[in-house]
mmCIF file of C-alpha atoms in Angstrom:
data_model
loop_
_atom_site.group_PDB
_atom_site.id
_atom_site.type_symbol
_atom_site.label_atom_id
_atom_site.label_comp_id
_atom_site.label_asym_id
_atom_site.label_seq_id
_atom_site.Cartn_x
_atom_site.Cartn_y
_atom_site.Cartn_z
ATOM 1 C CA UNK A 487 -5.160 43.235 -10.036
ATOM 2 C CA UNK A 488 -7.986 41.461 -11.872
ATOM 3 C CA UNK A 489 -11.523 42.880 -11.657
ATOM 4 C CA UNK A 490 -13.675 40.995 -9.107
ATOM 5 C CA UNK A 491 -15.817 39.305 -11.733
ATOM 6 C CA UNK A 492 -12.764 38.226 -13.731
ATOM 7 C CA UNK A 493 -11.054 36.871 -10.619
ATOM 8 C CA UNK A 494 -14.186 34.877 -9.754
ATOM 9 C CA UNK A 495 -14.243 33.414 -13.258
ATOM 10 C CA UNK A 496 -10.596 32.401 -12.998
ATOM 11 C CA UNK A 497 -11.184 30.701 -9.625
ATOM 12 C CA UNK A 498 -14.170 28.821 -11.059
ATOM 13 C CA UNK A 499 -12.114 27.587 -13.994
ATOM 14 C CA UNK A 500 -9.324 26.476 -11.663
ATOM 15 C CA UNK A 501 -11.829 24.607 -9.503
ATOM 16 C CA UNK A 502 -13.287 22.846 -12.536
ATOM 17 C CA UNK A 503 -9.782 21.959 -13.744
ATOM 18 C CA UNK A 504 -8.873 20.501 -10.334
ATOM 19 C CA UNK A 505 -12.094 18.489 -10.192
ATOM 20 C CA UNK A 506 -11.344 17.022 -13.620
ATOM 21 C CA UNK A 507 -8.182 15.314 -12.403
ATOM 22 C CA UNK A 508 -8.875 14.649 -8.729
ATOM 23 C CA UNK A 509 -11.119 11.796 -7.707
ATOM 24 C CA UNK A 510 -12.367 10.587 -4.355
ATOM 25 C CA UNK A 511 -14.047 7.210 -4.499
ATOM 26 C CA UNK A 512 -17.369 6.744 -2.783
ATOM 27 C CA UNK A 513 -16.279 3.682 -0.817
ATOM 28 C CA UNK A 514 -18.567 1.491 -2.914
ATOM 29 C CA UNK A 515 -16.949 -1.585 -4.432
ATOM 30 C CA UNK A 516 -19.564 -1.858 -7.187
ATOM 31 C CA UNK A 517 -18.623 1.614 -8.406
ATOM 32 C CA UNK A 518 -14.894 1.556 -7.746
ATOM 33 C CA UNK A 519 -13.458 -1.911 -8.525
ATOM 34 C CA UNK A 520 -13.769 -4.958 -10.769
ATOM 35 C CA UNK A 521 -13.269 -8.527 -9.560
ATOM 36 C CA UNK A 522 -10.768 -9.623 -12.185
ATOM 37 C CA UNK A 523 -10.026 -13.232 -11.370
ATOM 38 C CA UNK A 524 -11.213 -16.121 -9.247
ATOM 39 C CA UNK A 525 -14.797 -16.122 -10.503
ATOM 40 C CA UNK A 526 -17.283 -16.612 -7.646
ATOM 41 C CA UNK A 527 -14.484 -16.502 -5.063
ATOM 42 C CA UNK A 528 -14.583 -12.715 -5.264
ATOM 43 C CA UNK A 529 -17.902 -11.400 -3.961
ATOM 44 C CA UNK A 530 -19.220 -7.842 -3.691
ATOM 45 C CA UNK A 531 -21.891 -7.744 -0.979
ATOM 46 C CA UNK A 532 -24.418 -5.416 0.680
ATOM 47 C CA UNK A 533 -24.884 -3.178 -2.324
ATOM 48 C CA UNK A 534 -21.152 -2.599 -2.672
ATOM 49 C CA UNK A 535 -20.353 -1.847 0.971
ATOM 50 C CA UNK A 536 -18.405 -5.064 1.533
ATOM 51 C CA UNK A 537 -16.210 -7.403 -0.509
ATOM 52 C CA UNK A 538 -14.705 -10.802 0.198
ATOM 53 C CA UNK A 539 -11.915 -12.712 -1.523
ATOM 54 C CA UNK A 540 -11.523 -16.448 -1.082
ATOM 55 C CA UNK A 541 -8.885 -19.052 -1.823
ATOM 56 C CA UNK A 542 -9.378 -22.778 -2.330
ATOM 57 C CA UNK A 543 -7.199 -25.485 -3.836
ATOM 58 C CA UNK A 544 -8.302 -24.567 -7.361
ATOM 59 C CA UNK A 545 -7.806 -20.808 -7.299
ATOM 60 C CA UNK A 546 -7.459 -17.591 -5.377
ATOM 61 C CA UNK A 547 -9.154 -14.326 -6.328
ATOM 62 C CA UNK A 548 -8.533 -10.638 -6.759
ATOM 63 C CA UNK A 549 -9.852 -7.217 -7.713
ATOM 64 C CA UNK A 550 -8.522 -3.997 -9.207
ATOM 65 C CA UNK A 551 -9.644 -0.391 -9.285
ATOM 66 C CA UNK A 552 -11.537 0.805 -12.330
ATOM 67 C CA UNK A 553 -9.310 3.889 -12.567
ATOM 68 C CA UNK A 554 -5.577 4.494 -12.813
ATOM 69 C CA UNK A 555 -3.950 7.083 -10.585
ATOM 70 C CA UNK A 556 -0.751 9.078 -10.537
ATOM 71 C CA UNK A 557 -0.286 9.967 -6.854
ATOM 72 C CA UNK A 558 -2.895 9.824 -4.132
ATOM 73 C CA UNK A 559 -3.910 8.286 -0.833
ATOM 74 C CA UNK A 560 -5.466 4.842 -0.940
ATOM 75 C CA UNK A 561 -7.189 3.272 2.082
ATOM 76 C CA UNK A 562 -9.027 0.054 2.735
ATOM 77 C CA UNK A 563 -10.245 -1.712 5.850
ATOM 78 C CA UNK A 564 -9.377 -5.408 5.892
ATOM 79 C CA UNK A 565 -9.982 -8.393 8.131
ATOM 80 C CA UNK A 566 -7.464 -11.094 7.309
ATOM 81 C CA UNK A 567 -7.841 -14.866 7.013
ATOM 82 C CA UNK A 568 -8.329 -16.290 10.535
ATOM 83 C CA UNK A 569 -6.938 -19.476 12.050
ATOM 84 C CA UNK A 570 -4.317 -21.474 10.213
ATOM 85 C CA UNK A 571 -3.487 -19.184 7.305
ATOM 86 C CA UNK A 572 -0.036 -20.657 6.615
ATOM 87 C CA UNK A 573 0.926 -20.531 2.929
ATOM 88 C CA UNK A 574 -1.578 -17.814 2.034
ATOM 89 C CA UNK A 575 -0.808 -14.255 0.961
ATOM 90 C CA UNK A 576 -3.322 -11.411 1.113
ATOM 91 C CA UNK A 577 -2.288 -8.258 -0.740
ATOM 92 C CA UNK A 578 -3.190 -4.586 -1.095
ATOM 93 C CA UNK A 579 -0.972 -2.721 -3.530
ATOM 94 C CA UNK A 580 -0.536 -0.265 -6.383
ATOM 95 C CA UNK A 581 1.021 -1.333 -9.661
ATOM 96 C CA UNK A 582 1.575 -0.182 -13.218
ATOM 97 C CA UNK A 583 1.997 -2.575 -16.145
ATOM 98 C CA UNK A 584 4.964 -3.923 -18.083
ATOM 99 C CA UNK A 585 8.400 -5.290 -17.321
ATOM 100 C CA UNK A 586 9.695 -1.936 -16.045
ATOM 101 C CA UNK A 587 6.681 -1.448 -13.829
ATOM 102 C CA UNK A 588 6.325 0.529 -10.604
ATOM 103 C CA UNK A 589 4.697 -1.071 -7.551
ATOM 104 C CA UNK A 590 3.979 -0.249 -3.901
ATOM 105 C CA UNK A 591 3.149 -3.329 -1.808
ATOM 106 C CA UNK A 592 1.370 -4.410 1.321
ATOM 107 C CA UNK A 593 1.545 -8.218 1.537
ATOM 108 C CA UNK A 594 0.201 -10.132 4.536
ATOM 109 C CA UNK A 595 1.947 -13.479 4.906
ATOM 110 C CA UNK A 596 -0.163 -16.061 6.694
ATOM 111 C CA UNK A 597 1.018 -18.276 9.518
ATOM 112 C CA UNK A 598 0.008 -21.253 11.624
ATOM 113 C CA UNK A 599 -2.603 -20.692 14.307
ATOM 114 C CA UNK A 600 -1.276 -18.693 17.226
ATOM 115 C CA UNK A 601 1.673 -17.211 15.330
ATOM 116 C CA UNK A 602 1.538 -13.621 14.057
ATOM 117 C CA UNK A 603 1.055 -12.508 10.483
ATOM 118 C CA UNK A 604 4.078 -10.974 8.775
ATOM 119 C CA UNK A 605 3.361 -7.674 7.052
ATOM 120 C CA UNK A 606 5.717 -7.437 4.073
ATOM 121 C CA UNK A 607 6.255 -4.069 2.327
ATOM 122 C CA UNK A 608 8.190 -3.272 -0.829
ATOM 123 C CA UNK A 609 8.672 -0.483 -3.361
ATOM 124 C CA UNK A 610 9.442 -1.128 -7.032
ATOM 125 C CA UNK A 611 10.606 1.512 -9.495
ATOM 126 C CA UNK A 612 11.293 0.757 -13.163
ATOM 127 C CA UNK A 613 10.962 -2.952 -12.440
ATOM 128 C CA UNK A 614 13.457 -2.995 -9.581
ATOM 129 C CA UNK A 615 12.368 -3.848 -6.033
ATOM 130 C CA UNK A 616 14.574 -5.373 -3.348
ATOM 131 C CA UNK A 617 13.462 -2.743 -0.813
ATOM 132 C CA UNK A 618 11.686 -4.988 1.647
ATOM 133 C CA UNK A 619 10.747 -4.138 5.195
ATOM 134 C CA UNK A 620 8.716 -6.574 7.307
ATOM 135 C CA UNK A 621 6.712 -6.119 10.469
ATOM 136 C CA UNK A 622 4.595 -7.920 13.009
ATOM 137 C CA UNK A 623 1.449 -6.044 13.985
ATOM 138 C CA UNK A 624 0.543 -4.899 17.479
ATOM 139 C CA UNK A 625 -2.935 -6.446 17.199
ATOM 140 C CA UNK A 626 -4.581 -9.557 15.746
ATOM 141 C CA UNK A 627 -5.578 -8.558 12.172
ATOM 142 C CA UNK A 628 -8.065 -11.441 11.960
ATOM 143 C CA UNK A 629 -10.299 -10.330 14.854
ATOM 144 C CA UNK A 630 -11.620 -7.130 13.319
ATOM 145 C CA UNK A 631 -11.220 -4.595 10.541
ATOM 146 C CA UNK A 632 -8.155 -2.349 10.441
ATOM 147 C CA UNK A 633 -7.256 0.402 7.989
ATOM 148 C CA UNK A 634 -4.264 -0.002 5.692
ATOM 149 C CA UNK A 635 -3.147 3.014 3.672
ATOM 150 C CA UNK A 636 -0.682 3.904 0.936
ATOM 151 C CA UNK A 637 0.059 7.620 0.679
ATOM 152 C CA UNK A 638 1.954 8.273 -2.577
ATOM 153 C CA UNK A 639 3.164 11.715 -3.575
ATOM 154 C CA UNK A 640 6.060 13.143 -5.605
ATOM 155 C CA UNK A 641 7.993 13.551 -2.337
ATOM 156 C CA UNK A 642 7.436 10.258 -0.515
ATOM 157 C CA UNK A 643 5.549 7.002 -0.096
ATOM 158 C CA UNK A 644 4.046 6.347 3.310
ATOM 159 C CA UNK A 645 2.714 3.017 4.536
ATOM 160 C CA UNK A 646 0.191 3.433 7.356
ATOM 161 C CA UNK A 647 -1.763 1.063 9.607
ATOM 162 C CA UNK A 648 -4.743 2.631 11.373
ATOM 163 C CA UNK A 649 -3.204 5.976 10.326
ATOM 164 C CA UNK A 650 0.053 5.157 12.129
ATOM 165 C CA UNK A 651 3.047 5.390 9.773
ATOM 166 C CA UNK A 652 5.090 2.197 9.741
ATOM 167 C CA UNK A 653 7.382 3.063 6.834
ATOM 168 C CA UNK A 654 8.339 6.082 4.726
ATOM 169 C CA UNK A 655 10.204 5.793 1.427
ATOM 170 C CA UNK A 656 11.450 9.223 0.364
ATOM 171 C CA UNK A 657 12.198 10.447 -3.124
ATOM 172 C CA UNK A 658 16.011 10.463 -3.303
ATOM 173 C CA UNK A 659 16.328 10.900 -7.057
ATOM 174 C CA UNK A 660 18.851 13.671 -6.445
ATOM 175 C CA UNK A 661 21.337 11.008 -5.284
ATOM 176 C CA UNK A 662 20.480 8.594 -8.083
ATOM 177 C CA UNK A 663 17.759 6.480 -6.419
ATOM 178 C CA UNK A 664 14.916 5.568 -8.757
ATOM 179 C CA UNK A 665 11.453 6.643 -7.546
ATOM 180 C CA UNK A 666 7.972 5.805 -8.906
ATOM 181 C CA UNK A 667 6.573 9.075 -10.227
ATOM 182 C CA UNK A 668 5.691 8.787 -13.924
ATOM 183 C CA UNK A 669 3.725 5.553 -14.407
ATOM 184 C CA UNK A 670 0.008 5.576 -13.516
ATOM 185 C CA UNK A 671 -1.006 2.718 -11.237
ATOM 186 C CA UNK A 672 -4.187 0.874 -10.377
ATOM 187 C CA UNK A 673 -5.098 -0.363 -6.908
ATOM 188 C CA UNK A 674 -5.095 -4.148 -6.567
ATOM 189 C CA UNK A 675 -5.902 -6.718 -3.927
ATOM 190 C CA UNK A 676 -5.647 -10.483 -4.016
ATOM 191 C CA UNK A 677 -5.667 -13.650 -1.960
ATOM 192 C CA UNK A 678 -3.537 -16.476 -3.300
ATOM 193 C CA UNK A 679 -1.443 -19.520 -2.428
ATOM 194 C CA UNK A 680 2.303 -18.972 -2.024
ATOM 195 C CA UNK A 681 3.284 -21.854 0.216
ATOM 196 C CA UNK A 682 6.608 -22.212 -1.600
ATOM 197 C CA UNK A 683 7.868 -19.112 0.263
ATOM 198 C CA UNK A 684 5.212 -17.255 2.277
ATOM 199 C CA UNK A 685 5.488 -18.939 5.688
ATOM 200 C CA UNK A 686 8.948 -19.359 7.227
ATOM 201 C CA UNK A 687 10.463 -19.376 3.768
ATOM 202 C CA UNK A 688 8.417 -22.295 2.466
ATOM 203 C CA UNK A 689 8.613 -25.376 4.721
ATOM 204 C CA UNK A 690 5.133 -24.763 6.197
ATOM 205 C CA UNK A 691 2.552 -25.601 3.546
ATOM 206 C CA UNK A 692 -1.077 -24.616 3.081
ATOM 207 C CA UNK A 693 -3.505 -26.901 4.906
ATOM 208 C CA UNK A 694 -6.238 -27.296 2.309
ATOM 209 C CA UNK A 695 -8.481 -28.969 4.870
ATOM 210 C CA UNK A 696 -8.987 -25.442 6.229
ATOM 211 C CA UNK A 697 -10.179 -24.060 2.853
ATOM 212 C CA UNK A 698 -11.834 -21.922 1.748
ATOM 213 C CA UNK A 699 -9.712 -19.119 3.199
ATOM 214 C CA UNK A 700 -11.482 -15.759 3.194
ATOM 215 C CA UNK A 701 -10.399 -12.145 3.666
ATOM 216 C CA UNK A 702 -12.951 -9.349 4.086
ATOM 217 C CA UNK A 703 -12.889 -5.722 2.926
ATOM 218 C CA UNK A 704 -14.831 -2.530 3.488
ATOM 219 C CA UNK A 705 -14.451 1.264 3.226
ATOM 220 C CA UNK A 706 -12.196 1.405 0.172
ATOM 221 C CA UNK A 707 -11.252 4.979 -0.674
ATOM 222 C CA UNK A 708 -8.968 6.360 -3.368
ATOM 223 C CA UNK A 709 -8.252 10.080 -3.118
ATOM 224 C CA UNK A 710 -5.982 10.574 -6.086
ATOM 225 C CA UNK A 711 -5.202 12.117 -9.414
ATOM 226 C CA UNK A 712 -6.883 10.167 -12.208
ATOM 227 C CA UNK A 713 -4.225 9.652 -14.845
ATOM 228 C CA UNK A 714 -6.599 9.608 -17.805
ATOM 229 C CA UNK A 715 -7.818 13.079 -16.883
ATOM 230 C CA UNK A 716 -4.407 14.686 -17.299
ATOM 231 C CA UNK A 717 -1.490 12.819 -15.808
ATOM 232 C CA UNK A 718 0.982 15.518 -16.803
ATOM 233 C CA UNK A 719 -0.470 17.805 -14.148
ATOM 234 C CA UNK A 720 -0.849 15.222 -11.400
ATOM 235 C CA UNK A 721 2.460 15.976 -9.705
ATOM 236 C CA UNK A 722 1.697 19.670 -9.290
ATOM 237 C CA UNK A 723 -1.914 19.160 -8.281
ATOM 238 C CA UNK A 724 -1.329 16.443 -5.717
ATOM 239 C CA UNK A 725 1.181 16.741 -2.899
ATOM 240 C CA UNK A 726 1.358 15.322 0.596
ATOM 241 C CA UNK A 727 0.212 18.630 2.050
ATOM 242 C CA UNK A 728 -3.192 18.098 0.419
ATOM 243 C CA UNK A 729 -3.882 14.614 1.703
ATOM 244 C CA UNK A 730 -4.094 14.922 5.475
ATOM 245 C CA UNK A 731 -3.167 12.412 8.138
ATOM 246 C CA UNK A 732 0.287 11.688 9.545
ATOM 247 C CA UNK A 733 2.096 14.236 7.436
ATOM 248 C CA UNK A 734 3.154 17.818 6.942
ATOM 249 C CA UNK A 735 4.470 20.031 4.131
ATOM 250 C CA UNK A 736 7.123 18.662 1.785
ATOM 251 C CA UNK A 737 6.242 15.019 2.378
ATOM 252 C CA UNK A 738 7.665 15.018 5.894
ATOM 253 C CA UNK A 739 6.009 13.674 9.030
ATOM 254 C CA UNK A 740 4.944 15.869 11.903
ATOM 255 C CA UNK A 741 6.532 15.302 15.334
ATOM 256 C CA UNK A 742 3.760 13.015 16.596
ATOM 257 C CA UNK A 743 3.914 10.846 13.499
ATOM 258 C CA UNK A 744 7.714 10.630 13.653
ATOM 259 C CA UNK A 745 7.431 9.325 17.210
ATOM 260 C CA UNK A 746 4.871 6.748 16.124
ATOM 261 C CA UNK A 747 7.113 5.655 13.253
ATOM 262 C CA UNK A 748 10.050 5.220 15.644
ATOM 263 C CA UNK A 749 7.838 3.173 17.987
ATOM 264 C CA UNK A 750 6.707 0.815 15.228
ATOM 265 C CA UNK A 751 10.147 0.370 13.729
ATOM 266 C CA UNK A 752 11.810 -0.218 17.095
ATOM 267 C CA UNK A 753 9.177 -2.621 18.465
ATOM 268 C CA UNK A 754 7.652 -4.412 15.477
ATOM 269 C CA UNK A 755 10.050 -4.351 12.521
ATOM 270 C CA UNK A 756 11.475 -7.832 11.927
ATOM 271 C CA UNK A 757 13.398 -7.247 8.683
ATOM 272 C CA UNK A 758 14.964 -4.185 7.065
ATOM 273 C CA UNK A 759 16.864 -4.477 3.800
ATOM 274 C CA UNK A 760 18.953 -1.481 4.830
ATOM 275 C CA UNK A 761 20.607 -3.483 7.619
ATOM 276 C CA UNK A 762 21.095 -6.711 5.651
ATOM 277 C CA UNK A 763 24.848 -6.484 5.126
ATOM 278 C CA UNK A 764 25.087 -10.080 3.877
ATOM 279 C CA UNK A 765 22.696 -9.218 1.088
ATOM 280 C CA UNK A 766 24.620 -6.106 0.097
ATOM 281 C CA UNK A 767 28.302 -6.999 0.642
ATOM 282 C CA UNK A 768 29.427 -4.063 -1.497
ATOM 283 C CA UNK A 769 27.490 -1.586 0.579
ATOM 284 C CA UNK A 770 23.898 -0.823 1.435
ATOM 285 C CA UNK A 771 21.716 1.063 -1.082
ATOM 286 C CA UNK A 772 22.188 4.824 -1.223
ATOM 287 C CA UNK A 773 18.787 5.665 0.275
ATOM 288 C CA UNK A 774 19.647 3.630 3.356
ATOM 289 C CA UNK A 775 22.364 6.140 4.230
ATOM 290 C CA UNK A 776 19.829 8.946 4.499
ATOM 291 C CA UNK A 777 17.751 9.871 7.581
ATOM 292 C CA UNK A 778 14.779 7.541 8.190
ATOM 293 C CA UNK A 779 12.670 9.784 10.390
ATOM 294 C CA UNK A 780 12.174 12.960 8.345
#
């Protein structure tokens, strides 16, 4: 057993080491993100407490986090484009760079007034996606702010809305399924025109008479392992059991969260690639044969 003073020194060094790789953002857009395109269409307001992105006929806009992360929990509160948002796409996602990039997506596909938004999710690993699940929400996302979260660990990726899990993508590398775990990613958000596909597959176009379209943001938080501070240790220093909220040890959901996930997927899921037999005539992907509600 180490002497008390030596043990205290070791604990202090471990704490300093942990602090060097873990980062929790302050929820201030001025400190945490850069508006990277769209010029004045991206606005940081109220001393960094709020941010808006706008889209007009000339351009959309977007921002990205100043830091890259390898695993973490990433939250933002968003209020989506109101009214006739057909043709527009508002995003919140993680992505690395390059042709073989990793990516974890929330995409909100606009619709005509009175029709619900479609929440589109996807996971890319080594440049390959094709893992789409889509949902309608159980509330109007244009009437107020709601929290959207990506919880990314070595064991699983969880998509959450107001801390309710809507999707879990597990690490099934042991059966040959590629999983994003080695490429650091930044947090991105954007608002852009995609009327060639976004609404009902493309026939409903953006009504530019309604422009500018604006989405609002607040309370951005990134609790993650900063890659530049030692990405090789990120996997061991950041696991789902550290992050809190809708989870338990080993990347699995607790009983309450599993029930919530079942409720969302039974009531509000409108597309699941795992059940699209026409798309996969030779058989569904391997991960689709594994339990969904771990």
